[in-house]
Structure formats: structure tokens, C-alpha cells
Amino acid sequence: MNVTKTGRVADRGQSLQTHGWQSLGEVTSHHVEDVTLVLDCGASKVRISLERNDIIRVRLAPGGQFKRDHSWAVVPNGIKKPSFGVEEYDEYLELVTPQLRVRIDRSPCRISFFADDESRIAGDDPQKGMCWDGGEIRAYQSLHADDHFFGMGEKHPPLDKRNQTYVNWNHDAAEHEQYSDPLYQTHPFVIVLNRGTAHGIFFDNTHRSSFDFGQTSRTAWSFGADAGELNYYFIPGPKPTDVIHRYASLVGTTPLPPLWALGYQQCRWSYDSAKRVASIAREFRKRKIPCDAIYIDIDYMDGFRSFTWDPKRFGQHEKLLKSLKKDGFKTVVILDPGIKAEPGYKIYDSGIKGDHFLHGEDGTIYVGKVWPGQSVYPDFTRQQTRQWWGDLYKDLLASGVTGIWNDMNEPADFSHNNPDAGDMYADAEGTIPLGVRFDNDGQRTDHREAHNVYGMQMARSTYDGMRRLRPAERPFVLTRAGYSGVQRHAAVWTGDNASTWDQLRMSVPMLLNMSVSGVIFCGADIGGFRSYPTPELYTRWLQLGIFYPLCRSHTAGGKEQDPFSFGKKHEKINRTVIKLRYALLPYIYTEMQHASTSGEPLLRPLFLDYPKMPRVHKIDHEFMFGRQLLVAPVLWETAKNRKFMLPPGQWYGFHDGKPHTGGEEIDIPVNIETIPMFARAGAIIPTRAAAQFVDGKPLTELTLNIFPGIGRGHFYNDDGLSYGFEKGEFLRDEYETSTQEDSTTFRLARRTGSDTFAPGSYVLKFNGIQQAPREVTLKGQMLKPWSAAAAKSKKSAARGSKGSSAKGWCYDKKSRSVHVQLSELRPGDTVELHHKPRSPRS
Ligand code: MIG
């Protein structure tokens, strides 16, 4: 690795100047325009509007002039905006919606948000409120002793941002440490949780921005930017998941990825020849370690020229891609935005012809320096340029590439350290100069405004290009930089982490906060990118990494860092770990489908499901994985035990069905193979036999892991690849279970979609059953009991034969579980374990 830059630690003592700051004065008049209440405050104007989904939007124009209303984050929606009323009182005005009251104190103008029960949820700090100083803007909100802050996308720990400050200025943080800030992404979105009640604030401003969550004041928290509009959204709860749903309606969700992209992915910088790529692929299959994707990093290119292949090392790349495909691998290649400034190079020439590259302040094309040497940068804020770039993927896709990885899109520039930046921009190093000009979708601006959306717009251009070029397949795009809404276009990884225990641990709160900020398809480099992990660290990382929605190992440098690089003992453990990921794929896919419609993440910090239990809010290193499982990963070197909190309620060991009572700290012994996972009472978790890769064939057998209690579960399935699901080609099953004194029941409560995607057969695994039931019935009819051995052979006979009629059950004393084998399930079908003799039917 040649380029080292210091991931800057934000100036943590940074205090806000008040000199020259002015705050909003008295409301002098007001009127209603359409769905907006317009306030005149002397020369300043405020617009308060009721957006979709009961979201309130606030905009301030200190000088009275609003600029074009344009957002890279907010998706337009056709929903007719609901109406509101305005009530006038001596001291204040009130904008009243069915669910909220927005109170505007007249003198000075201060805005507060009230729930319909008259309780004040949030609002301006009475002292400062909304302020400006020249072009700078800042909003101060009341801070309460019990306020806790989550979100902000890709930020350093802890999970709860209370008392922290953060800067948003996308940065190639190549050497980032545990408390480096800023990193690669900008998500000016925060969930404020106060004694169980949540609201959100989204500050939609792409300039360099900063948040202060009570570090410099005990009574106010604040957000602001160097320039641009004070434009924010108040997003009501009251539950954290309500905030997430509403925020998703504003900035969009993660589209359902192809199923293979949820498999295990292998990367390194670099498998630097076709031979090496092929041999890595062979090793996976030979050693029977499941893997779906292999990445090819920058060295495949001819002199780092994007959209080329090195003629020597990758001379026969089409042959390589074909053979990878034959062996069940998808290939993902990297594409950087920096285009070699070299007349005669096709991409450079066509970019010049279409005027696609960024210009400096002096009007000439800006030339920076990245991997190819002297480089120019496409203007992804320009529609024609996005179109041009998207179309460039044609040959790559035609030659057999499946996924695209966009890197260096902060954008990184090795040549420029912005000496002109001044103090405020001290962390602007490593990117192009601030004066570089951008089209900005037709309203020209400079790098200060466009910087934080550059990566997102590159990812958008890539995603849209892939949709045009391969309309029948869901694209897979991975990006490093991004802005709110980036999840619509790409998955995100957290950049250049390091192989240390600290960085293993920090990935948890980082990814949890990304997840609640809408970036659901996220992951960190498993094993660490910089330097090398010990065998133990790699295994522990993998045991956490199988819960990263994006499950990818990546590293740089000479030493091997594959699951089989750490000796026989660890290879065996690592194989089992990856197989667990593959066993869980039906559950993961189901949860991902849920995420794609609801915005709810796969990685769920505990406050999301337990907002009223402050004891679990500050837990950085545990999470819910989907709606049913709690994971308490082992993240400490040579750990012999793991202490963790189980939220109140009854829980069951996922692996052993052992009951645990929540509400207190638990301490369990662990060894190098332990992955502490717990199912909620009443959980129903779909799994399957681990395959070597996602083969696109129909699912022959689905196992439903049922845990005692009252609860529900879901199973979603489709072809895993196409857009058929939009036309009803999918299956969604909803299950219910309940445990009574003398019986345990399971029911397929509801089915939507098409039977085509139903599994060929089912195993219902009822866990935590202390004694063999007297009898087991399906729709009231007795099922045949089998001995465990017979069940095993029946089971394997049934496997592979869709629609097999094998039916029966057995009790496994060792695991205290009942296995019921069924050939099919129809809506309404009920399976019942009778623990006592049934009373004779009439
Ligand atoms: O300047 O493409 O974060 O994942 O392997 C380094 C080489 C460029 C940085 C990415 C990393 C990738 C590497 N890239």
C-alpha cells in the first residue's frame, strides 16, 4: 500500500463561535400557501410544511430568498399531502395536524413539536433557535437529561451519540482509527430517544455539516453547515421503528438484492491475475467452504484505466469469468471514478467529447492524481454524465461480470490537500479543490456543495446503468462514499479498517447506526483490511461477519487472509461458521425483503425493539439479527466467557434450545467455536441445509425452527434474481405458534403470492420440548411417529424429491426437540404436539 493519509480525528474541542451569529427574531406576519405555513420574521422567512407521513419540514431563508428546492436524498412521492389547520393565539401560532401540533412562539420565533396529548416532543432551544452567520447556518434544539442519539450513518462508536460531536465531509479515511471522524459517508439523520419516545431529525444539507450532541452545552444540541439552506425534517415516532418507517418514506429503502449477494463474498487487494482468481475459487470448492462471489480489485485494469483489463495478467478474462460462473461464482469488479488523463484512451476521449469531466475554477478540466496517475473526474451530478457512465458498463457485463464495486468516490485525490481550505476545511485533505465546479442537476455549484453527494451519484449512475443494461436482473453495487438515500443504489462497506480487536468491536455500533440510518445492506471488511489478523481474530471476525448483511472478507497486502489461511483447526471452524450463514439464508432473505419494504434493518440495536428499557440502550456489542434472534458476539481476545444482557422475556439458545430468562446479565462459558445466539420466545426461524453457493434451484426443504411461546414467523422466497416478484412471482408465508400447558401448535396462518416458490418439503423443529409428546397431529390427523434413525433416513430420501409425501415425526431426546416432516403446508394447516392424551373427539 502506497498511499497513507492520516484519518483525521475531528477537533473534539471545537466550539461554535457566537460572534457574528444572529438568531431568528419576531414573527411579523404569516400566511398559508398550499401545504405550507410561511412566516415572515423581519427580513427572514421560514417555511413550515406538512410532508408525507406526518413529517414536518422546516426551511429558513435568513435573507428572505429561498433557492431552488432540490434534494439528492428525498424521493419524490405522488401522495397528496394532508392538510392542516392554523390556530392563532396571542403568544404563538399552532399548526395542527391529525397527530401533531407545531407551536410557533411569536417573539422570538421558536418552533416546538407537540404530540396530540400536548406533550412537547422536541423543538428549538429557546435561547438560540435557528441561527446564521453569513452563509453559515445552525439550529439549536432543546436538550434533555434523558435524550439519547442514534443514527448519523457511518460514525465511530459509541452507539449512543450523546455528548459526541461529528463532522460530515466524506473522506478517504485510509488510516482511520477507532475515533477518526469524518469517515466516508454523510448521513445527517438522527433518532432522538427520550424515555422510550423517539423522534427523528433529518438535516438535508450536502455541505460540510456538523452535529454536536451536547458536548458543548447541557441545554442544547445542534446541527449546522458551512453553507446551504437550514432545511430539516422533524420525523415523529413515537416508536423508533415509526421514525424508521417515516424516514424510509422520505429517502427510500434498500431494494431487494439478488440472493447470491447475501452469500459469503471473498475479496483481497488483489487477486492480481486470472490464474490467482481461478485458484482461489478452486480452493473454496475443493475445501467445501461456501462462497458466492469473488472480487477483483484494481490490479485487473491496464495501468489502472477504468473499463480495461490488463492484457497479460487478465488476457483471457472472458474465459476466467465463464469458468467462475460454471463453478457457481459471481464476479464483482472494482471501478474508480478517476479516469487517466490520456488522449487515445477510449474512456478519456469519450468523456472529453461529451464534456463529462469536472472543471476547475479557471474553466479548464481539473486534473488530479489517483491510481492511474494524472486523472480527471466525471461530474456525476450531471444527468448526461450519469447516463454516459452507466452505459460504460456494457462490455463488463457482457463479458460475464455480475457486480460492480465503486471505490475512491469521496472523491479521493492524492494530489491535493486543499491548502486554500482554511480552518473549517482542515479535514478536506485528500480530495479535489473546493472551487471545482459541478453541474448540480442544472444549478451550477462548486465542490463544497457537491462533495458529499459525489459517491452517491456515482453509485446511482452505476445502478441505473446496470438496470438499463441487464433489466431482468437485480443489480449488485457496492460503494464506499455516500449520502442519505445511497441505499437506493448500493450496498456500503466501511472502508479501510484494520485487523485489530478494537476495530472488530467498533464495527458493531458503526453498522448498527448505519442500519438505523437506512443503510441496511452494510458490512465491514471481515478480518480487517490493514495488517493481518491472528487465526483467533479472523475466526471471531467471521463469527460476527456472518451477521453483517454484506458478508465479505477483504484485506490488503501479501499475506493470505482467506477462511482457509489459518491452519486446519481454524479452517474447520471457519467452514462451520460460513455454513451457518448459508443455513440462515432463508431467514436473512426474508428479513431483507422486509427491510426493502419497511426500511427496518437486519442489524437492529436493542433500543429499536426495546425502546422503553433504558438498560439496553447503551449496549454497543449486542444486537438483534432480524426480528427474531439476538446475537452477543464474542469480541475479546482469548475470551473464556461472555457476559451480556438479555432483554426481559424468555429466550432460547438457538443452537441448543436451552431456556434463559431475560432482564438481567447472563454469563456463559465460550470456546473458540461459540456463537452466542438466542431466539425470542415464540420465534419461528426458517433455515435450510447449507449449500456451497446460491444455485437458483427451487428450495427442496425448509426447516422451521420453532421456539416455545406465543409468536410469529415469516418466510419469503422468490427466484432470487429477477424482478418477477413485482408481478406476484414470490411466496410469503406467515406462521404462528403457541405453547399451552398440554399442547404446542404451529400454523401456516397466511400465504400470499405463488405456490411455485413453496419449498419442496418442510421440517418443523419444535425446540425446548422437555418430553416426547403423546401424539402429533396435522389438521387433526395423527402423524406417524418415527424413531430418530428412521426419520433421518426418511429425511434424506425426501430430500431432493419435490412434493415427497414423507410425513411423520420423532423426538430427539438429546436436543429436546420434536422434528415433524411434512411434504407440504397449506394456508390454515395446523400441526399440534399433544403433551397429554387427547380427550376423545365427539
Ligand atoms: O487507495 O482498490 O477501500 O477496499 O482494496 C486504496 C484498492 C484503494 C481502497 C479501498 C479498498 C481497496 C483499495 N482502495
Short mmCIF file of N, CA and C in Angstrom, two decimals, residues 24 27 29-41 45-51 54-61 66 81-86 92-97 100-106 109-113 124 130 229-234:
data_model
loop_
_atom_site.label_atom_id
_atom_site.label_comp_id
_atom_site.label_asym_id
_atom_site.label_seq_id
_atom_site.Cartn_x
_atom_site.Cartn_y
_atom_site.Cartn_z
N LEU A 24 -33.04 33.97 14.91
CA LEU A 24 -34.30 34.39 14.31
C LEU A 24 -35.10 35.27 15.27
N VAL A 27 -41.91 36.95 14.81
CA VAL A 27 -42.78 36.68 13.65
C VAL A 27 -43.58 37.96 13.39
N SER A 29 -45.40 38.53 10.36
CA SER A 29 -46.68 38.18 9.73
C SER A 29 -46.60 36.74 9.25
N HIS A 30 -47.74 36.19 8.91
CA HIS A 30 -47.73 34.81 8.42
C HIS A 30 -48.88 34.61 7.45
N HIS A 31 -48.70 33.64 6.58
CA HIS A 31 -49.82 33.23 5.72
C HIS A 31 -49.62 31.79 5.28
N VAL A 32 -50.69 31.21 4.75
CA VAL A 32 -50.63 29.82 4.31
C VAL A 32 -50.56 29.77 2.80
N GLU A 33 -49.60 29.01 2.30
CA GLU A 33 -49.50 28.78 0.85
C GLU A 33 -49.62 27.29 0.64
N ASP A 34 -50.73 26.83 0.10
CA ASP A 34 -50.82 25.41 -0.20
C ASP A 34 -50.69 24.57 1.08
N VAL A 35 -49.62 23.81 1.21
CA VAL A 35 -49.46 23.00 2.43
C VAL A 35 -48.37 23.58 3.32
N THR A 36 -48.11 24.85 3.13
CA THR A 36 -47.00 25.46 3.85
C THR A 36 -47.46 26.68 4.63
N LEU A 37 -46.98 26.75 5.85
CA LEU A 37 -47.19 27.96 6.65
C LEU A 37 -45.94 28.81 6.47
N VAL A 38 -46.13 30.01 5.94
CA VAL A 38 -44.99 30.89 5.69
C VAL A 38 -44.94 31.96 6.76
N LEU A 39 -43.78 32.09 7.39
CA LEU A 39 -43.61 33.09 8.44
C LEU A 39 -42.65 34.16 7.98
N ASP A 40 -43.01 35.40 8.17
CA ASP A 40 -42.07 36.49 7.95
C ASP A 40 -41.53 36.91 9.30
N CYS A 41 -40.23 36.94 9.40
CA CYS A 41 -39.59 37.38 10.65
C CYS A 41 -38.64 38.50 10.25
N LYS A 45 -37.33 34.60 6.33
CA LYS A 45 -38.56 33.84 6.08
C LYS A 45 -38.37 32.40 6.54
N VAL A 46 -39.45 31.84 7.07
CA VAL A 46 -39.45 30.42 7.46
C VAL A 46 -40.63 29.75 6.77
N ARG A 47 -40.40 28.59 6.26
CA ARG A 47 -41.50 27.80 5.67
C ARG A 47 -41.65 26.51 6.45
N ILE A 48 -42.83 26.26 6.93
CA ILE A 48 -43.10 25.01 7.66
C ILE A 48 -44.14 24.25 6.87
N SER A 49 -43.78 23.07 6.41
CA SER A 49 -44.79 22.32 5.65
C SER A 49 -45.00 20.93 6.21
N LEU A 50 -46.18 20.45 5.92
CA LEU A 50 -46.55 19.10 6.33
C LEU A 50 -46.26 18.20 5.15
N GLU A 51 -45.27 17.32 5.33
CA GLU A 51 -44.86 16.42 4.27
C GLU A 51 -45.62 15.11 4.38
N ASP A 54 -46.88 12.49 7.88
CA ASP A 54 -46.83 13.32 9.09
C ASP A 54 -45.45 13.83 9.45
N ILE A 55 -44.65 14.01 8.45
CA ILE A 55 -43.33 14.60 8.67
C ILE A 55 -43.47 16.11 8.49
N ILE A 56 -42.80 16.87 9.36
CA ILE A 56 -42.84 18.32 9.26
C ILE A 56 -41.51 18.82 8.71
N ARG A 57 -41.59 19.66 7.70
CA ARG A 57 -40.36 20.19 7.13
C ARG A 57 -40.22 21.67 7.48
N VAL A 58 -39.03 22.05 7.87
CA VAL A 58 -38.75 23.44 8.23
C VAL A 58 -37.63 23.97 7.35
N ARG A 59 -37.86 25.13 6.74
CA ARG A 59 -36.81 25.78 5.93
C ARG A 59 -36.67 27.22 6.38
N LEU A 60 -35.42 27.66 6.42
CA LEU A 60 -35.15 29.04 6.81
C LEU A 60 -34.38 29.75 5.71
N ALA A 61 -34.81 30.95 5.36
CA ALA A 61 -34.03 31.82 4.47
C ALA A 61 -33.73 33.10 5.25
N PHE A 66 -35.53 32.00 -0.83
CA PHE A 66 -35.26 30.55 -0.89
C PHE A 66 -34.70 30.23 -2.26
N LYS A 81 -50.51 15.58 -0.21
CA LYS A 81 -50.14 15.93 1.16
C LYS A 81 -51.38 16.27 1.97
N PRO A 82 -51.38 15.79 3.19
CA PRO A 82 -52.55 16.06 4.02
C PRO A 82 -52.63 17.53 4.41
N SER A 83 -53.79 17.94 4.81
CA SER A 83 -53.96 19.35 5.13
C SER A 83 -53.77 19.58 6.62
N PHE A 84 -53.70 20.82 7.00
CA PHE A 84 -53.54 21.16 8.41
C PHE A 84 -54.32 22.44 8.69
N GLY A 85 -54.49 22.72 9.94
CA GLY A 85 -55.14 23.97 10.32
C GLY A 85 -54.14 24.86 11.05
N VAL A 86 -54.42 26.15 11.05
CA VAL A 86 -53.56 27.06 11.81
C VAL A 86 -54.41 27.78 12.86
N TYR A 92 -48.49 32.77 20.45
CA TYR A 92 -47.98 31.78 19.48
C TYR A 92 -49.03 31.42 18.44
N LEU A 93 -48.54 30.74 17.40
CA LEU A 93 -49.41 30.15 16.38
C LEU A 93 -49.31 28.65 16.54
N GLU A 94 -50.35 27.95 16.12
CA GLU A 94 -50.23 26.50 16.13
C GLU A 94 -50.68 25.92 14.81
N LEU A 95 -49.78 25.11 14.24
CA LEU A 95 -50.12 24.37 13.04
C LEU A 95 -50.57 23.00 13.53
N VAL A 96 -51.80 22.63 13.19
CA VAL A 96 -52.38 21.42 13.77
C VAL A 96 -52.62 20.38 12.70
N THR A 97 -52.05 19.20 12.92
CA THR A 97 -52.29 18.08 12.02
C THR A 97 -53.03 17.04 12.85
N LEU A 100 -50.17 15.85 15.30
CA LEU A 100 -49.15 16.71 15.88
C LEU A 100 -49.63 18.14 15.99
N ARG A 101 -48.96 18.86 16.88
CA ARG A 101 -49.14 20.31 16.92
C ARG A 101 -47.76 20.93 16.81
N VAL A 102 -47.62 21.84 15.90
CA VAL A 102 -46.37 22.56 15.79
C VAL A 102 -46.62 23.95 16.34
N ARG A 103 -45.99 24.27 17.45
CA ARG A 103 -46.22 25.58 18.07
C ARG A 103 -45.12 26.53 17.66
N ILE A 104 -45.52 27.71 17.21
CA ILE A 104 -44.54 28.72 16.82
C ILE A 104 -44.69 29.92 17.76
N ASP A 105 -43.76 30.03 18.68
CA ASP A 105 -43.76 31.21 19.55
C ASP A 105 -43.48 32.42 18.67
N ARG A 106 -44.23 33.50 18.94
CA ARG A 106 -44.10 34.64 18.03
C ARG A 106 -42.85 35.47 18.30
N CYS A 109 -39.25 34.04 17.21
CA CYS A 109 -39.80 32.88 16.50
C CYS A 109 -39.07 31.61 16.93
N ARG A 110 -39.79 30.73 17.64
CA ARG A 110 -39.21 29.45 18.07
C ARG A 110 -40.24 28.36 17.80
N ILE A 111 -39.77 27.27 17.25
CA ILE A 111 -40.68 26.19 16.82
C ILE A 111 -40.58 25.01 17.78
N SER A 112 -41.72 24.48 18.19
CA SER A 112 -41.72 23.26 19.02
C SER A 112 -42.72 22.27 18.46
N PHE A 113 -42.44 21.00 18.69
CA PHE A 113 -43.30 19.93 18.19
C PHE A 113 -43.97 19.25 19.38
N ASP A 124 -37.02 24.00 19.15
CA ASP A 124 -35.92 24.94 19.23
C ASP A 124 -35.49 25.18 20.66
N MET A 130 -32.92 28.96 15.61
CA MET A 130 -32.23 28.86 14.32
C MET A 130 -31.37 30.10 14.11
N GLU A 229 -28.88 25.62 2.78
CA GLU A 229 -30.10 26.02 3.47
C GLU A 229 -30.24 25.32 4.82
N LEU A 230 -30.80 26.02 5.77
CA LEU A 230 -31.22 25.36 7.01
C LEU A 230 -32.56 24.72 6.66
N ASN A 231 -32.48 23.44 6.41
CA ASN A 231 -33.60 22.71 5.84
C ASN A 231 -33.65 21.37 6.54
N TYR A 232 -34.60 21.21 7.44
CA TYR A 232 -34.62 19.94 8.16
C TYR A 232 -36.04 19.39 8.25
N TYR A 233 -36.10 18.12 8.55
CA TYR A 233 -37.37 17.41 8.68
C TYR A 233 -37.50 16.92 10.12
N PHE A 234 -38.63 17.20 10.71
CA PHE A 234 -38.94 16.63 12.02
C PHE A 234 -39.77 15.38 11.75
#
